[in-house]
XYZ file of C-alpha atoms in Angstrom:
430
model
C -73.896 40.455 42.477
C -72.772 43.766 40.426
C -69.378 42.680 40.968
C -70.007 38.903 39.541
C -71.137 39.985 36.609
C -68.294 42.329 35.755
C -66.158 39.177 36.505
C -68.587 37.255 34.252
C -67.948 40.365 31.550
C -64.063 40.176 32.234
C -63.790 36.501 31.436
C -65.807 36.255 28.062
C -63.716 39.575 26.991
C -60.572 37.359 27.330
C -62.478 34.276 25.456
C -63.176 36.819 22.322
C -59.834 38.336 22.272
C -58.078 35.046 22.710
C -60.626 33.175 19.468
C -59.285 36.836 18.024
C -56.132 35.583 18.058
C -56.052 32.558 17.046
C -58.165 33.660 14.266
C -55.688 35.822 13.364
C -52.811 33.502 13.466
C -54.333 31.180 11.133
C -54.576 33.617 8.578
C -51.150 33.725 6.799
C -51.899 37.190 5.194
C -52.112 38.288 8.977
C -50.257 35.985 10.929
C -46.781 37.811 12.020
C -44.449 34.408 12.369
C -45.720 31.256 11.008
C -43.975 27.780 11.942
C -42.439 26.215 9.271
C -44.177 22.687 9.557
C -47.084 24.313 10.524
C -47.288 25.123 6.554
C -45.796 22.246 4.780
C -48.292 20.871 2.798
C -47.249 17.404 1.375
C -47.083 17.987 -2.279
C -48.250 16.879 -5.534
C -46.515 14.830 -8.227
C -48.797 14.794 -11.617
C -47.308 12.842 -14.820
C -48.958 13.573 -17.896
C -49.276 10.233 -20.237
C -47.565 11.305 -22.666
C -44.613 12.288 -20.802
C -44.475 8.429 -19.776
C -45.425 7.361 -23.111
C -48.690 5.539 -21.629
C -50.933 7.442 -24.175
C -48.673 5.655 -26.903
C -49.252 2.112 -24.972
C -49.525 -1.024 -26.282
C -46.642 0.517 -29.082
C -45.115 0.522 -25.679
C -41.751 -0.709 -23.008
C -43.940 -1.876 -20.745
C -46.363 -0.567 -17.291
C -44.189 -3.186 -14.319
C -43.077 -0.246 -12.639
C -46.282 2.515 -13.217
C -46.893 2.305 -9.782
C -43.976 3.275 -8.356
C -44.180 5.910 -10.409
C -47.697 7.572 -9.254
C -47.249 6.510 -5.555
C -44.273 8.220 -5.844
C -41.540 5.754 -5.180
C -39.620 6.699 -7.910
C -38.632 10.170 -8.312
C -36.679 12.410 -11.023
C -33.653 14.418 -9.273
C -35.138 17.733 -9.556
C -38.036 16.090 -7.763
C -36.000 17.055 -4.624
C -36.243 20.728 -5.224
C -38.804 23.214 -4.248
C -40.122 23.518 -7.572
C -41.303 19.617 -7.924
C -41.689 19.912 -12.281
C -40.795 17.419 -13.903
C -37.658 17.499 -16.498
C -37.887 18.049 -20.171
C -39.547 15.144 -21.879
C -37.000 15.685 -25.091
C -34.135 14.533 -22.775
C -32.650 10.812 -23.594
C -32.195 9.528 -19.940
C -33.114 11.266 -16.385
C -30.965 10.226 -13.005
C -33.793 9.326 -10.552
C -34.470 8.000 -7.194
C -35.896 4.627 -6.096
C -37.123 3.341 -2.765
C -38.902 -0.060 -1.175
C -39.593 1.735 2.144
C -39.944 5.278 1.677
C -37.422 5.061 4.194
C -34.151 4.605 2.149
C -33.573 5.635 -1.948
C -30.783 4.749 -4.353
C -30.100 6.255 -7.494
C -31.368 4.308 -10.749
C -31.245 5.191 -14.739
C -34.351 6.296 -16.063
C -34.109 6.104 -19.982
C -35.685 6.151 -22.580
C -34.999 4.128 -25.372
C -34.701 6.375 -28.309
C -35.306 10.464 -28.039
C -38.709 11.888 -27.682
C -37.884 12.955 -31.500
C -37.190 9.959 -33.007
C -40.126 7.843 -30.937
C -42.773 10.860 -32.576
C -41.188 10.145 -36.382
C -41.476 6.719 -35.974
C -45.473 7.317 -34.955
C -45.490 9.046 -37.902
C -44.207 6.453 -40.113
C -46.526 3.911 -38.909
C -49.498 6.455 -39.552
C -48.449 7.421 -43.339
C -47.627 3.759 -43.787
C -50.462 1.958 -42.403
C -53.148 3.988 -42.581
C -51.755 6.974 -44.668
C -53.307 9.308 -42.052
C -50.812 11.620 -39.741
C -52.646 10.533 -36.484
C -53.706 7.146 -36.145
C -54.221 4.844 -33.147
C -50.870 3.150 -33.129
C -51.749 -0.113 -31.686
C -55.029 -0.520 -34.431
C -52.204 0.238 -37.141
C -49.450 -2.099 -36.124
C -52.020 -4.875 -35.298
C -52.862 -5.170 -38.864
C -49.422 -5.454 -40.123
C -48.663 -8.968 -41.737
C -46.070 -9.607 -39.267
C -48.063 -9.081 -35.932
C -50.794 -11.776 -37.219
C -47.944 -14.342 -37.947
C -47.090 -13.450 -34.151
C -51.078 -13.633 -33.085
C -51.062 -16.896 -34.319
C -47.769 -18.166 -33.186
C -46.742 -20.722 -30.329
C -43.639 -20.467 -30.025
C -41.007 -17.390 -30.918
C -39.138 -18.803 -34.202
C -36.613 -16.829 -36.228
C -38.805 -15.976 -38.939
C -41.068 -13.811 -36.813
C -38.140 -11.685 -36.074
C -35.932 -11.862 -39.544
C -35.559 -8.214 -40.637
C -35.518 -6.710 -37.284
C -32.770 -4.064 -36.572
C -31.673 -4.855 -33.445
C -28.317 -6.453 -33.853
C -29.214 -9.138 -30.962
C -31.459 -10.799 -33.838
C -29.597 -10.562 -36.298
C -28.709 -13.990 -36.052
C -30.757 -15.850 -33.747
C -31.272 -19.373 -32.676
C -34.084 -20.867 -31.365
C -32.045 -21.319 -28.266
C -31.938 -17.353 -27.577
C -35.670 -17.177 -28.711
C -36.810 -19.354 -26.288
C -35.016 -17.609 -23.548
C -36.654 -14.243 -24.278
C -40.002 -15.851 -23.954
C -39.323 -17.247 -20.854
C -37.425 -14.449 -19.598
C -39.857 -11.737 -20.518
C -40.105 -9.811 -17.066
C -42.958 -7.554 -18.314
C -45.341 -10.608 -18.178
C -46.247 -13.362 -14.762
C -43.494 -15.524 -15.277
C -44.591 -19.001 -16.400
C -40.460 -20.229 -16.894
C -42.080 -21.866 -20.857
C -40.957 -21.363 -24.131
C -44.295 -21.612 -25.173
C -45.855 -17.751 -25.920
C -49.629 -19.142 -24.029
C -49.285 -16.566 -21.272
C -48.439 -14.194 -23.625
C -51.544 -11.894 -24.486
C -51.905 -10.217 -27.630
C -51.087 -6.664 -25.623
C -47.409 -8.535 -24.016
C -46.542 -9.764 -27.809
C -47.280 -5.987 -28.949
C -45.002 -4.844 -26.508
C -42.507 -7.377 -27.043
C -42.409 -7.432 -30.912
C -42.380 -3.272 -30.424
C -39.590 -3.441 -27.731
C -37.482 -5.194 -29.699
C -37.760 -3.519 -33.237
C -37.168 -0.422 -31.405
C -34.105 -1.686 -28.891
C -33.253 -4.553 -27.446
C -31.566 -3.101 -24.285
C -34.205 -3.737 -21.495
C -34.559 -7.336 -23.088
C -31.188 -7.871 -22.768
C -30.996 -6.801 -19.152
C -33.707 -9.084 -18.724
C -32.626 -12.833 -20.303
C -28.784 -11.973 -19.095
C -29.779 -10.647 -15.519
C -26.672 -9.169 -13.513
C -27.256 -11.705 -10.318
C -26.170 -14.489 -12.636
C -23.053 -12.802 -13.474
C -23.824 -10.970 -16.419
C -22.427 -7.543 -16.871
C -25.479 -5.404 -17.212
C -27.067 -3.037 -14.476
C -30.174 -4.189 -13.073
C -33.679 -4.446 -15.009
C -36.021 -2.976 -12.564
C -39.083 -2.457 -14.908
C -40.944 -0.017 -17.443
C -43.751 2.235 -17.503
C -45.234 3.331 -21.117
C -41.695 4.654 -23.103
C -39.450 4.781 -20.012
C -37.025 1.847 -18.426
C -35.841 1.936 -15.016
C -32.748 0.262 -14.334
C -29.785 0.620 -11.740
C -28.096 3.852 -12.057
C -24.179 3.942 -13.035
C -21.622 6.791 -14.424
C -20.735 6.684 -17.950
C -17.522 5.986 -18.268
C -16.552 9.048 -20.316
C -16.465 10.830 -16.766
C -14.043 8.779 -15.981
C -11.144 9.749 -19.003
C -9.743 11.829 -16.577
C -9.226 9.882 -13.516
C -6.445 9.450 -11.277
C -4.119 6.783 -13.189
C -4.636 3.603 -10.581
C -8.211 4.299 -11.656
C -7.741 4.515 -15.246
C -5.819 1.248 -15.038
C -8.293 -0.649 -13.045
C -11.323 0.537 -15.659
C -9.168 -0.824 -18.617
C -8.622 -4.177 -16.815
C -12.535 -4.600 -16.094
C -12.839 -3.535 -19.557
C -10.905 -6.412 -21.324
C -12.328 -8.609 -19.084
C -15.887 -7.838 -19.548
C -14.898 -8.495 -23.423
C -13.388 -11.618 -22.465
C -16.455 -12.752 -21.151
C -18.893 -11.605 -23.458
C -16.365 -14.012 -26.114
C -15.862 -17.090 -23.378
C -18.750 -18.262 -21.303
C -20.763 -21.128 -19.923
C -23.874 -20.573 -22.445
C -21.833 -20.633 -25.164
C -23.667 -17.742 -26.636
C -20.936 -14.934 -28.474
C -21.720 -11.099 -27.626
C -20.320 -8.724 -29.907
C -20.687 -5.408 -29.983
C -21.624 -3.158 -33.259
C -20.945 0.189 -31.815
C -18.932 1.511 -28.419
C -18.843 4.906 -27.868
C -18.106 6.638 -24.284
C -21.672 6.000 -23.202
C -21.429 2.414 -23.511
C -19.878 1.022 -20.035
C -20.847 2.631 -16.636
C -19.420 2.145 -13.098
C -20.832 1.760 -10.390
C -20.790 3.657 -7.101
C -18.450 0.616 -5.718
C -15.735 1.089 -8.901
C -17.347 -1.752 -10.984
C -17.690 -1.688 -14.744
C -20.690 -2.621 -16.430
C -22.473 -2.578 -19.961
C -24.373 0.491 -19.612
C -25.864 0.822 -22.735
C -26.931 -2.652 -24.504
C -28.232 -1.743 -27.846
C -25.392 -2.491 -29.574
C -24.751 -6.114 -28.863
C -24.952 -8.823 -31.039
C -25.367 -12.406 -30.134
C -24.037 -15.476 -31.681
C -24.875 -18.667 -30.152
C -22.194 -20.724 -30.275
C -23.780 -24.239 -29.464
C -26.691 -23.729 -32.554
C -25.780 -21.717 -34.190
C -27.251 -18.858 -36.192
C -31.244 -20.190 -37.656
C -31.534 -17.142 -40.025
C -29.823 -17.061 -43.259
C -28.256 -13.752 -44.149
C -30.495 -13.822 -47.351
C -33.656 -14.207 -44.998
C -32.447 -11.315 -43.142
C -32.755 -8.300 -46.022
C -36.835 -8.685 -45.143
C -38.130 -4.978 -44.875
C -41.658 -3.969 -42.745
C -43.153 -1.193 -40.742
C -41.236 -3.140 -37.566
C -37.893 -2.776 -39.184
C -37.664 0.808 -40.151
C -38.753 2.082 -36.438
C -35.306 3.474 -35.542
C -33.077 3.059 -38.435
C -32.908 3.898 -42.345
C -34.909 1.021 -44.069
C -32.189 0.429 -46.681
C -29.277 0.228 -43.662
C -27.606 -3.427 -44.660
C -27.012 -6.312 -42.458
C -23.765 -7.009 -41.009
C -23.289 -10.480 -41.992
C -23.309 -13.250 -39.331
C -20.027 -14.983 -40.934
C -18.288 -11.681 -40.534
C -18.267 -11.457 -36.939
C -14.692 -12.953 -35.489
C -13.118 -12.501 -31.797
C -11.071 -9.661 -32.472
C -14.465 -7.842 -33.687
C -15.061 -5.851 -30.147
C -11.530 -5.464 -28.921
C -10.349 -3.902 -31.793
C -12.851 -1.019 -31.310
C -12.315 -0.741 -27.851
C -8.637 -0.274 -28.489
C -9.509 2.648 -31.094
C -12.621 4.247 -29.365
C -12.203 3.795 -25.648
C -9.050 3.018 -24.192
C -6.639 5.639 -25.291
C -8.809 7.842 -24.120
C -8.599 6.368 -20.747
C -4.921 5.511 -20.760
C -3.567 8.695 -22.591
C -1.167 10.559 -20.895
C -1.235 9.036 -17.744
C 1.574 6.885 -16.826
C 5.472 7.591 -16.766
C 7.748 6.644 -19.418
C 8.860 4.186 -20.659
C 5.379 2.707 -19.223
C 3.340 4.952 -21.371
C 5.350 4.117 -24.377
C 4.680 0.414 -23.960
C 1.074 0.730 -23.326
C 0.611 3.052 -26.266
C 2.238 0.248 -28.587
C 0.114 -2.644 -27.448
C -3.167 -0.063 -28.381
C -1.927 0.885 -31.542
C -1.451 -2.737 -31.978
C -4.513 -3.974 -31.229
C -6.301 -0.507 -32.469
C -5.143 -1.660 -36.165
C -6.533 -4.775 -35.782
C -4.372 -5.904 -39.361
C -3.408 -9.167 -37.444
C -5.295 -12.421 -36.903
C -7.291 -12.773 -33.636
C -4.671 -14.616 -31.977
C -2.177 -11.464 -32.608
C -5.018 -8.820 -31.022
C -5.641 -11.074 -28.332
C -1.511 -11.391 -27.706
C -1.172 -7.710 -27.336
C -4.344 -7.228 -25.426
C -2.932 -9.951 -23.041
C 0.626 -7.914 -22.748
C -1.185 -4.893 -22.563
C -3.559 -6.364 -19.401
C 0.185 -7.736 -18.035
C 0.907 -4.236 -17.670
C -1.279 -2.832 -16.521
C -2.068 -5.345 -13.420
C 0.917 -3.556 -10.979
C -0.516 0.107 -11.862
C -3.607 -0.334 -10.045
C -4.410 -0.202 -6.405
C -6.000 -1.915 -3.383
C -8.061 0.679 -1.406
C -11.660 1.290 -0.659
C -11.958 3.550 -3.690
C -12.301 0.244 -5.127
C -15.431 -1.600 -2.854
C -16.070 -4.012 -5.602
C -12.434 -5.832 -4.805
C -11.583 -4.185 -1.235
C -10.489 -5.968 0.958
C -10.325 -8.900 -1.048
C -7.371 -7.266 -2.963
C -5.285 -7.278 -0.164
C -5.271 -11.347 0.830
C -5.701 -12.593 -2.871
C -2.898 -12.818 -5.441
C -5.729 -12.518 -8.366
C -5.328 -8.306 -7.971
């Protein structure tokens, strides 16, 4: 019996010192090696409203892609660190991550679509203005304005709800191009009408605000890249910020290889060529390249990267706005812009209009320098040609066309190039 109960004894003394133990290894202050997974605690992304711009909402983009956002299916490249904070909220435009599955990502643009700076002056401006206050809710002030009734009340998008606007895509619309934003709006059900009924007053606030700040996400949207067009892909907004398909600016590309530089130049002019010659008959034209304007992707190809600079002229209509109508000044046209900027006039636009900028902006920085003589010599003569842009359009277009002549042979065929490989090796066209 004596000798049971020390056994007894001996067996709840190992019980306490093994609970000891395991007591003491779940105490990290006192545990001597912890496992790694043992401590990974999944962690926690926060976004503050106004770092979105939701607090700011319906003077807003848009909310189609909030919820990738807080479910985390969207994240900012720092994102992957240790730290998890999220980047500065000054910055212009954040690389990001983007996933369907949680499974696989690819990289996307997040932008916004003027600086934190310029968004918080324009707030301003609608406060002083409207409601001569500092602080004001934005959406009370804007909904008084003259305009946004006119756009309550309205059916149908018609050029004189959007005379005066700055973005240069309006500057001389047709009802034709109208009526495709309204039925194109991606930030709204689609109902495919030109008719503004499933429009609620919050999606014509957004809309109206979208494009007297910039037209670039509405762009992306009526002139979508799986028809053809030459714009990265529109996935959505969320308060201030756009989402779209990520690409490189093409400034990190003025020092590439030459067969690189060569192939960029020829996607170049013919991205221009398009944007003059296609089957909607609408004219793109571009106010202002600099070496943020075209991107490339991850498979060589060039795109419009940055869109707020295009103007359209539609071709088959025709413009519907008088450049007299235009010089009409609110609230909605100073958001971005000096209210006493002037109007380009729609009459001035001609074909030679975007190449001749390219020629003095973009391409010699591309092509400088990087091909033997007398090859260089040539190309630099067709630039300066076209650069000076003295000559008719058919003379800009002739040296653009002897300049694209050679520089065909200089590029490559290889899988740097995905966009054309192999293609480029059993078709003539490269």
């Amino acid at each position: 019996m004596g000798r049971w109960i020390c056994y007894l004894c001996s067996r709840v003394a190992d019980s306490l010192m093994l609970l000891l133990v395991l007591a003491l290894s779940c105490n990290p202050s006192t545990a001597a090696v912890a496992s790694p997974s043992a401590l990974h605690v999944k962690p926690s992304y926060s976004f503050g409203r106004t770092f979105l711009g939701l607090d700011k909402c319906n003077a807003c983009i848009g909310t189609s892609i909030c919820k990738k956002f807080f479910k985390e299916e969207i994240r900012f490249d720092n994102w992957l660190s240790s730290h998890l904070k999220l980047p500065p909220s000054y910055m212009l435009s954040y690389s990001g991550n983007y996933t369907d599955d949680a499974k696989s990502w690819r990289m996307v643009d997040i932008t916004r679509l003027t600086s934190k700076y310029q968004h918080d002056r324009a707030d301003k401006r609608i406060c002083t203005s409207l409601l001569k206050t500092k602080n004001c809710s934005l959406e009370r002030a804007l909904r008084r304005t003259q305009r946004f009734q006119k756009w309550l009340r309205a059916k149908r998008l018609t050029p004189d709800l959007v005379q005066g606007l700055s973005s240069p895509m309006l500057r001389c619309p047709s009802q034709r191009l109208l009526d495709r934003i309204v039925r194109r709006y991606a930030e709204v059900p689609d109902a495919g009408s030109i008719y503004m009924d499933h429009l609620t007053d919050r999606d014509k606030l957004r809309l109206l605000y979208t494009l007297s700040v910039n037209s670039h996400p509405i762009l992306l949207q009526i002139f979508p890249d799986v028809e053809g067009w030459p714009f990265p892909r529109y996935l959505g907004s969320c308060g201030r910020l756009v989402v779209s398909a990520s690409t490189r600016p093409l400034r990190d590309f003025f020092g590439a290889a030459p067969e690189v530089a060569a192939d960029l130049a020829l996607q170049l002019l013919a991205v221009l060529r398009s944007m003059g010659t296609n089957d909607l008959n609408y004219f793109f034209y571009f106010t202002h390249v600099d070496a943020g304007t075209f991107g490339v992707f991850s498979n060589g190809h060039l795109f419009i990267r940055d869109a707020s600079t295009l103007g359209i002229i539609d071709k088959e209509e025709g413009s519907q706005l008088i450049d007299g109508q235009q010089e009409y000044k609110d609230i909605f046209s100073c958001l971005t812009v000096d209210c006493q900027s002037a109007f380009v006039s729609c009459n001035s636009i001609g074909e030679k209009h975007s190449l001749v900028m390219v020629c003095q902006e973009l391409l010699p920085k591309l092509l400088k320098g990087k091909f033997l003589q007398p090859v260089q010599e040539k190309i630099d003569s067709f630039l300066q040609h076209c650069a000076n842009g003295l000559t008719d359009d058919q003379g800009v277009n002739g040296a653009v066309a002897k300049l694209a002549e050679l520089l065909k042979p200089l590029r490559s065929c290889d899988s740097r190039f995905a966009y054309r490989y192999p293609d480029c090796k059993y078709s003539d066209k490269y």
